[in-house]
Short mmCIF file of C-alpha atoms in Angstrom, two decimals:
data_model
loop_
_atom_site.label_atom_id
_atom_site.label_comp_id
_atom_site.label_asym_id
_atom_site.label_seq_id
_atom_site.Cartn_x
_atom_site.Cartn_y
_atom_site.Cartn_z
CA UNK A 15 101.87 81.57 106.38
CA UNK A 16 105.12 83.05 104.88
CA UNK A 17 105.43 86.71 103.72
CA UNK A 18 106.27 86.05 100.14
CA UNK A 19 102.49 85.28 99.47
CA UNK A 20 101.58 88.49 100.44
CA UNK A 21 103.10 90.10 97.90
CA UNK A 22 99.76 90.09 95.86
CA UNK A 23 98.02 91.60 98.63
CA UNK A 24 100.99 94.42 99.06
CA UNK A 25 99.72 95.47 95.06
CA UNK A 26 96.40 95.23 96.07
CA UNK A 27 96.87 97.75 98.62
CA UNK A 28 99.12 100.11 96.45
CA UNK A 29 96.67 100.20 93.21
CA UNK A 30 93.87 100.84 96.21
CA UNK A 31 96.18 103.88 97.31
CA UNK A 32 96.79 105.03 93.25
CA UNK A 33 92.93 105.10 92.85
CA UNK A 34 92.27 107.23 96.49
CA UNK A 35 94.94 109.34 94.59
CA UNK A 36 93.00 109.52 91.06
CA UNK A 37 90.34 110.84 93.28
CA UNK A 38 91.96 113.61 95.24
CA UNK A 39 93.09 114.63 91.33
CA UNK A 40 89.83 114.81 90.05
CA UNK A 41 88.39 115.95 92.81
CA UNK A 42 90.53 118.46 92.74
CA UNK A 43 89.12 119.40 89.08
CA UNK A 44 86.21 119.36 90.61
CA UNK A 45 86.60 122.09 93.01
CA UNK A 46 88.27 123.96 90.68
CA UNK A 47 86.02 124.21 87.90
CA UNK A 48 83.71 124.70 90.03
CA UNK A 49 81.63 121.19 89.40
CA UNK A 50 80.71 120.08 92.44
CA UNK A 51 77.15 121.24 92.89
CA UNK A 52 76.72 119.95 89.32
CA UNK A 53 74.56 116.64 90.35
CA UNK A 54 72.38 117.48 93.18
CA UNK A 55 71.09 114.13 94.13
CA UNK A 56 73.10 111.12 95.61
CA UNK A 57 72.49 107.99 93.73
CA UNK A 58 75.11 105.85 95.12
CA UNK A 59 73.94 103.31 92.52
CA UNK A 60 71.73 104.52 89.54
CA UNK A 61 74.07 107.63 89.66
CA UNK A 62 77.06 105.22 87.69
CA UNK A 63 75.24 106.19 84.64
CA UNK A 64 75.27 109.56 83.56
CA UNK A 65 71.99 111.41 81.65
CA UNK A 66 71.52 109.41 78.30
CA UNK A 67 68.50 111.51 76.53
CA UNK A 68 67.61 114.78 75.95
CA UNK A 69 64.94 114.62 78.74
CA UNK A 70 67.62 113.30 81.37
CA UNK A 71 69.64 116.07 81.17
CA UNK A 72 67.25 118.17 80.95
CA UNK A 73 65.90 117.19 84.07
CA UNK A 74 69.37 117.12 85.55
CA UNK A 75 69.61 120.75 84.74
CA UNK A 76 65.99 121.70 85.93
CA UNK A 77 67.79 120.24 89.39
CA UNK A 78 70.84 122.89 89.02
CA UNK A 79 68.79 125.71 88.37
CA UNK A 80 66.88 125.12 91.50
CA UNK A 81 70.15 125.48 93.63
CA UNK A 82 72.16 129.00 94.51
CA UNK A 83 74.74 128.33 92.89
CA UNK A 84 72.60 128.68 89.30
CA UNK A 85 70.77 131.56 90.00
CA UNK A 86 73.84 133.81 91.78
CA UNK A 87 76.74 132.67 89.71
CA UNK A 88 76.34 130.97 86.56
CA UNK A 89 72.28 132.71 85.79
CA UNK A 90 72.07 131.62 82.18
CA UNK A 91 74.22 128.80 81.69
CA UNK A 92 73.41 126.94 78.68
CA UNK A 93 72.86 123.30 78.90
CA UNK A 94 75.99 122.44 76.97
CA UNK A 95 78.23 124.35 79.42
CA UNK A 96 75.62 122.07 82.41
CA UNK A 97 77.58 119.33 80.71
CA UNK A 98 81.16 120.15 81.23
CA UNK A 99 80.69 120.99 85.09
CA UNK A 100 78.22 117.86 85.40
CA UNK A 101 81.15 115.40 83.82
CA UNK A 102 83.94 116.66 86.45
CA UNK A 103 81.66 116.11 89.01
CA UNK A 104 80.46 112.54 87.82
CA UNK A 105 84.36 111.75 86.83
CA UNK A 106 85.02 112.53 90.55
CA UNK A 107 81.88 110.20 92.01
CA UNK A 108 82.80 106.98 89.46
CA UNK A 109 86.28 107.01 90.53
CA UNK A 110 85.07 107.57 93.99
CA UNK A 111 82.63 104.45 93.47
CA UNK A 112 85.38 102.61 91.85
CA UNK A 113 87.68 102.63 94.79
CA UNK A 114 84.75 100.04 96.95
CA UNK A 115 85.15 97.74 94.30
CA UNK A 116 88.82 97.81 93.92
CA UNK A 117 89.03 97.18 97.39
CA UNK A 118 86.29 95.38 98.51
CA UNK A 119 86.09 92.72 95.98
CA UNK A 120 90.00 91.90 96.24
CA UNK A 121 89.02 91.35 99.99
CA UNK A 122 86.82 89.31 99.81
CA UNK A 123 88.93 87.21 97.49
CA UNK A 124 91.94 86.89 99.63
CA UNK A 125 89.65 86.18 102.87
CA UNK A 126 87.99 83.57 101.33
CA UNK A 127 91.33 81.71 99.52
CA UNK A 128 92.64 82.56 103.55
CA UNK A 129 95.25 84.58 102.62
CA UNK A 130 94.87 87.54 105.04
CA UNK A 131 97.19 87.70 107.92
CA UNK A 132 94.79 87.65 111.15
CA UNK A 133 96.43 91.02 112.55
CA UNK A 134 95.14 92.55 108.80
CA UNK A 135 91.75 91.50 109.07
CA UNK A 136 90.14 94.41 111.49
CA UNK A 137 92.76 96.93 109.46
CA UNK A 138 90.55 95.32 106.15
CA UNK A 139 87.36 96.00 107.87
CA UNK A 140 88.50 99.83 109.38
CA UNK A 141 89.56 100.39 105.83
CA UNK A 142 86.28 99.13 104.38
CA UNK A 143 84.24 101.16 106.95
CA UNK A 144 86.49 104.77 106.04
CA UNK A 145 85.90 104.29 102.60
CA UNK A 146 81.75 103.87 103.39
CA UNK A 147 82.43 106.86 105.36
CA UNK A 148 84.30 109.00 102.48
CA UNK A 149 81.18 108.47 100.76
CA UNK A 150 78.63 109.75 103.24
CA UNK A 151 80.94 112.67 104.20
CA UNK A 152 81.33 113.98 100.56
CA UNK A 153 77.38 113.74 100.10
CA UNK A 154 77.44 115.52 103.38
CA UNK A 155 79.83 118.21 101.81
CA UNK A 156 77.68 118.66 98.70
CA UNK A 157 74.74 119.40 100.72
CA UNK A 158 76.01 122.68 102.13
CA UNK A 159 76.25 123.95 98.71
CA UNK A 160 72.35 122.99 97.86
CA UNK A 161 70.47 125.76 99.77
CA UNK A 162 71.95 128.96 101.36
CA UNK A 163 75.55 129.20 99.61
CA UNK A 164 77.26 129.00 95.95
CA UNK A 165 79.82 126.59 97.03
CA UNK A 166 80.36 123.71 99.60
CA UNK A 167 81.73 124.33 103.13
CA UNK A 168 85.59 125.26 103.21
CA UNK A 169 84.89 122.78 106.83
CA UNK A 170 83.55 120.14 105.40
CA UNK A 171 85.66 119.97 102.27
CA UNK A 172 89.02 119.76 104.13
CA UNK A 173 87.31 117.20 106.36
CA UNK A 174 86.63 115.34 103.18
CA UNK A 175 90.04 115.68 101.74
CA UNK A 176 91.67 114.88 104.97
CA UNK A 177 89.74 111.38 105.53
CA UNK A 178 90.79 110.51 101.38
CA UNK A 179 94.18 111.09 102.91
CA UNK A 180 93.91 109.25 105.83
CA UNK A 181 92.80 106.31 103.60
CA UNK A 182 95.66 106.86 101.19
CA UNK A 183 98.05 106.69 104.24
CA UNK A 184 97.04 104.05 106.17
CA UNK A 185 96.56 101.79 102.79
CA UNK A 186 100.40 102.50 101.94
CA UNK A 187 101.00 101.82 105.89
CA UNK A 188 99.95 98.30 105.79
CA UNK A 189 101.63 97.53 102.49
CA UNK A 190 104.74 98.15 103.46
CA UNK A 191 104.09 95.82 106.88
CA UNK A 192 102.08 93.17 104.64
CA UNK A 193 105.38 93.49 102.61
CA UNK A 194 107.98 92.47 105.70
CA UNK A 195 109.76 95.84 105.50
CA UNK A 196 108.19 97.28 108.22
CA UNK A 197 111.10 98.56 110.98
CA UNK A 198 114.09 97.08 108.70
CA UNK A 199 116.01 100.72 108.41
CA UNK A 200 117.22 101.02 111.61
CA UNK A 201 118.33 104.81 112.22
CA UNK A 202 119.33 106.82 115.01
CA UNK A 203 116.56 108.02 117.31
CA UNK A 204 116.51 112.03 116.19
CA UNK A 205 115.80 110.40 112.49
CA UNK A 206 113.18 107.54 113.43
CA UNK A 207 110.88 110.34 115.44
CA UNK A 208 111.06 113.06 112.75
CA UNK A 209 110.40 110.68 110.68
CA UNK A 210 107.26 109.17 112.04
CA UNK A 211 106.10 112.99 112.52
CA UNK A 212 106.26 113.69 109.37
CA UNK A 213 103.13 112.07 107.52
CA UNK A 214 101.45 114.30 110.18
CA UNK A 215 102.65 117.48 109.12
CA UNK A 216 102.27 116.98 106.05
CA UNK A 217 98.48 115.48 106.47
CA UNK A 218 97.97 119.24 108.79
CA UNK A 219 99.24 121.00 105.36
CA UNK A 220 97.22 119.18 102.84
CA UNK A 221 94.07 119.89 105.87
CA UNK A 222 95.44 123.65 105.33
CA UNK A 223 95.18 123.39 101.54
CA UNK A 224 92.27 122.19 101.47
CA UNK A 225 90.63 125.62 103.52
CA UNK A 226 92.37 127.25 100.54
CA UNK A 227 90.79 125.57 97.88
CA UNK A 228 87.28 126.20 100.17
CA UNK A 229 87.76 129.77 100.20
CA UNK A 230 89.57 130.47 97.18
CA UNK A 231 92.40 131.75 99.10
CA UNK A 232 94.96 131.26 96.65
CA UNK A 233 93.36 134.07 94.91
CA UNK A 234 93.95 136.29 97.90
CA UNK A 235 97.39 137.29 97.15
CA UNK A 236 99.24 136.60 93.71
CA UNK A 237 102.66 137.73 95.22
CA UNK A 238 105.75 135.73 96.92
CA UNK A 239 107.46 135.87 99.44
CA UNK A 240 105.71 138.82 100.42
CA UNK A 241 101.60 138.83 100.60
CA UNK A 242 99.53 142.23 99.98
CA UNK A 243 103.13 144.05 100.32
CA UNK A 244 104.87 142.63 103.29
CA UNK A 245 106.04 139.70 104.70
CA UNK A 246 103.21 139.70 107.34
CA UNK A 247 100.14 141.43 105.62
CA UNK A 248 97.52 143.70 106.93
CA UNK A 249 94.06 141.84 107.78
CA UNK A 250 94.80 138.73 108.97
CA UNK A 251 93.11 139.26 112.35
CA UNK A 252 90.03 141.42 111.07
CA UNK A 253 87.32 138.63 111.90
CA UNK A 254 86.25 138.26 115.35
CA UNK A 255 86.68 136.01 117.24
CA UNK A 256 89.99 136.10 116.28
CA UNK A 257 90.46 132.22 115.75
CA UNK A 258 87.63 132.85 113.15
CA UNK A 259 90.38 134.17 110.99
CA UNK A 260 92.37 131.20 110.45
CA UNK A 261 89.41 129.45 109.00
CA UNK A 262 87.46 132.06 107.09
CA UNK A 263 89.46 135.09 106.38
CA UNK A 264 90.97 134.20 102.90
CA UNK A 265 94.36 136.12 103.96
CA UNK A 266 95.12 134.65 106.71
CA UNK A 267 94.46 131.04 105.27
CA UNK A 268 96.87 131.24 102.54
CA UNK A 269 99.67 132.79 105.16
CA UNK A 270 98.91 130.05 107.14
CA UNK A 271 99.21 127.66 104.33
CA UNK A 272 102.40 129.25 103.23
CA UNK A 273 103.83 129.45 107.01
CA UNK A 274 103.57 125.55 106.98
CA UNK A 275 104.73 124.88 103.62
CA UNK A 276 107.95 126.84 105.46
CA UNK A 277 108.41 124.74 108.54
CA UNK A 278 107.53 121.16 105.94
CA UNK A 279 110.31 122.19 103.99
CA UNK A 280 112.64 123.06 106.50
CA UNK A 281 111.59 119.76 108.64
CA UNK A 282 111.76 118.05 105.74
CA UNK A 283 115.25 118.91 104.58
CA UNK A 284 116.69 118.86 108.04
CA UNK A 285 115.67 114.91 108.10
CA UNK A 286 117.62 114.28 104.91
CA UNK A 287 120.87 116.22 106.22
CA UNK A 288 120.68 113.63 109.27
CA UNK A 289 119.76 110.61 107.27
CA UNK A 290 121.88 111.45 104.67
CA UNK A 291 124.44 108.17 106.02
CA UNK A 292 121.97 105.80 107.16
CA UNK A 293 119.58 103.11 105.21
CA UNK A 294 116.42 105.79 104.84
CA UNK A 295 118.96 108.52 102.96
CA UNK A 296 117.43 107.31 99.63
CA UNK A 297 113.61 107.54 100.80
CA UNK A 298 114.67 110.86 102.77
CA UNK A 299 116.75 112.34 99.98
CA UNK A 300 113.04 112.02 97.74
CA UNK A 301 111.36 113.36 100.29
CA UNK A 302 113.35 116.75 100.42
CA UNK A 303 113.28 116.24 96.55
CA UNK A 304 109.43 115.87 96.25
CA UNK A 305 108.38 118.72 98.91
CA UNK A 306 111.13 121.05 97.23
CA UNK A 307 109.43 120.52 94.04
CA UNK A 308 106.13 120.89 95.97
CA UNK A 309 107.30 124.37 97.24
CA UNK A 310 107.64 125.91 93.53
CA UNK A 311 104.34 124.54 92.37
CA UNK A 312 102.93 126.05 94.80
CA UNK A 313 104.85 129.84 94.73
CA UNK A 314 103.88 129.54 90.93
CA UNK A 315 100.10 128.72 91.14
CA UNK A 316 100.47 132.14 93.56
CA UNK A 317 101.91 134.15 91.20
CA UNK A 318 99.70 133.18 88.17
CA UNK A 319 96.66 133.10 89.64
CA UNK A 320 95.50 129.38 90.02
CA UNK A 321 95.80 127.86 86.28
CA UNK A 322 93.90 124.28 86.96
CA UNK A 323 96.42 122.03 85.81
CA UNK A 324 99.03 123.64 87.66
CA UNK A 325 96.80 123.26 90.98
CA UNK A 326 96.28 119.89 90.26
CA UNK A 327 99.85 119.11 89.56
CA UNK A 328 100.22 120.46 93.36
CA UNK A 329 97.70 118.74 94.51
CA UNK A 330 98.89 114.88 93.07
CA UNK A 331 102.65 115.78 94.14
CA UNK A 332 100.82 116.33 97.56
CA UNK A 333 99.58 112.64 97.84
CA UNK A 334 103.17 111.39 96.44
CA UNK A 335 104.40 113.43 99.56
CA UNK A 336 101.82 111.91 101.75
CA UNK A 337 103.00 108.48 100.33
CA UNK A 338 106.65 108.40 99.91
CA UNK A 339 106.62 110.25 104.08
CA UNK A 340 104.00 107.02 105.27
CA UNK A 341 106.34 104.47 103.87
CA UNK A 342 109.02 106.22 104.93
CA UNK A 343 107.67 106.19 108.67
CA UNK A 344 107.12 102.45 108.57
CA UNK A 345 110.23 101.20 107.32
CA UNK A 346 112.48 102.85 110.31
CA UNK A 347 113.51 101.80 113.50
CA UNK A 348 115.76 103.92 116.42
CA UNK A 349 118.69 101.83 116.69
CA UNK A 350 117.70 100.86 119.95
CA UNK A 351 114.10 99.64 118.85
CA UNK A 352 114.29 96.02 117.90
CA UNK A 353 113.22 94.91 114.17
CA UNK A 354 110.00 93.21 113.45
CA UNK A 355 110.68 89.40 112.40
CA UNK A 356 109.36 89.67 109.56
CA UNK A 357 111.23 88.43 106.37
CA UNK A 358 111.60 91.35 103.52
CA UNK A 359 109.90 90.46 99.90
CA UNK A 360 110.07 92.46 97.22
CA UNK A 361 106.93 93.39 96.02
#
């Protein structure tokens, strides 16, 4: 089968990796607002449709005020505020939902008409199974919000966020080889490793942002580049065992965060200075671009005290790093690595 009818598969796979993106967004809003406890029950089916009469909601409420999170925090909530946190959260689960069938219908279309590549098909099933598996972890993240706390586990919602990411990557992955492009840049060695690193890095820093968002640790300190007065702030070992800290104590898991945004951005820039005459200086050039960018969203939600839409703006231009560094890290090849066969398309 030649490449060129792939293309329609290659779009497939990048409108599947624009809706896991839509989802870390809203998500995102989620968290933020504070939404996610919102719908206490998982309804993987019947929950599509949101309340529709007065004694729906109502019910749907009588479910929140049952939960921690209603009697400790928001004790007296009227039902019209229940709405606006119980909207994020549903958003967040439709889009969520929306993602199996934008990706499992297409497959089954292409499999049928034979158009899928034989190498693709048990990528298509892995794919199929992680997204099955995004859905049981997030219900799994909800429920440690339902009994004993006011808000889901920092653990289990950067384990969430991290497998949405792995999705988004490895979606954007096989694209690019569905697309023939796969190992065409051919680039000295130095350039061809860092690059292939960094979707990792940058995957461990959106892991690390995602503790942040658990604990609220962007609240923690509102200054840059110093933190509680220094450059290296008091309390950042005060849990014991001291590994605790880098997990739980709010400090320390915003100068963590911050320490890696550092070594991203100095990674990240050092790969465009050495690609800056080969075929990748474009994608590397946007890369240093993006994750500069990335850097100042992030100093200013600091320093004004998480606004939403400024945290979400950091959060999407996250993914669009995660992307741009994935199909950057399949497209090169050390110079002494030979080149897949594979014809380019343009898709």
């Amino acid at each position: 089968m030649p490449v060129r009818s792939h293309a329609s598969i290659v779009w497939w796979l990048r409108i599947v990796a624009a809706f896991v993106i839509a989802t870390l967004v809203v998500g995102g809003g989620t968290r933020l607002t504070d939404s996610g406890l919102s719908i206490t029950l998982w309804q993987p089916i019947v929950g599509v449709i949101p309340p529709l009469t007065d004694s729906a909601w109502n019910e749907a409420f009588a479910l929140y005020q049952k939960i921690p999170e209603y009697a400790l925090v928001n004790h007296g909530m009227t039902l019209a505020e229940f709405k606006e946190i119980f909207f994020w959260e549903w958003a967040h689960r439709l889009v969520a939902r929306s993602i199996g069938l934008v990706f499992a219908i297409p497959l089954a279309f292409f499999w049928i008409r034979g158009m899928l590549p034989g190498w693709f098909k048990p990528w298509a099933i892995g794919l199929l199974a992680l997204g099955g598996l995004q859905g049981a972890v997030g219900w799994w993240m909800v429920t440690s919000g339902l009994t004993e706390r006011v808000d889901v586990s920092q653990y289990r919602l950067a384990i969430h966020m991290t497998l949405a990411c792995v999705i988004l990557s490895l979606a954007v992955w096989l694209s690019v080889r569905l697309g023939g492009k796969a190992r065409r840049t051919v680039v000295p060695g130095g350039v061809a490793a860092v690059s292939k690193v960094l979707p990792f890095l940058v995957l461990a820093q959106i892991f690390l942002g995602a503790l942040v968002a658990g604990l609220d640790a962007g609240l923690a300190s509102d200054e840059w580049p110093t933190m509680a007065g220094a450059l290296i702030p008091d309390g950042l070992g005060l849990m014991h065992p001291w590994w605790i800290n880098a997990f739980e104590n709010p400090l320390t898991v915003q100068f963590d965060h911050r320490v890696a945004g550092y070594i991203l951005w100095i990674v990240t820039l050092g790969l465009a200075l050495a690609a800056r005459r080969t075929g990748a200086a474009a994608r590397t050039t946007a890369l240093a671009a993006i994750v500069t960018v990335q850097a100042a969203i992030g100093i200013t939600v600091v320093l004004l005290h998480v606004p939403v839409h400024l945290a979400l703006t950091h959060q999407f231009v996250a993914a669009i790093l995660l992307w741009v560094a994935v199909d950057n890290a399949a497209r090169v090849a050390a110079a002494a690595a030979p080149a897949l066969s594979e014809e380019p398309v343009r898709a």
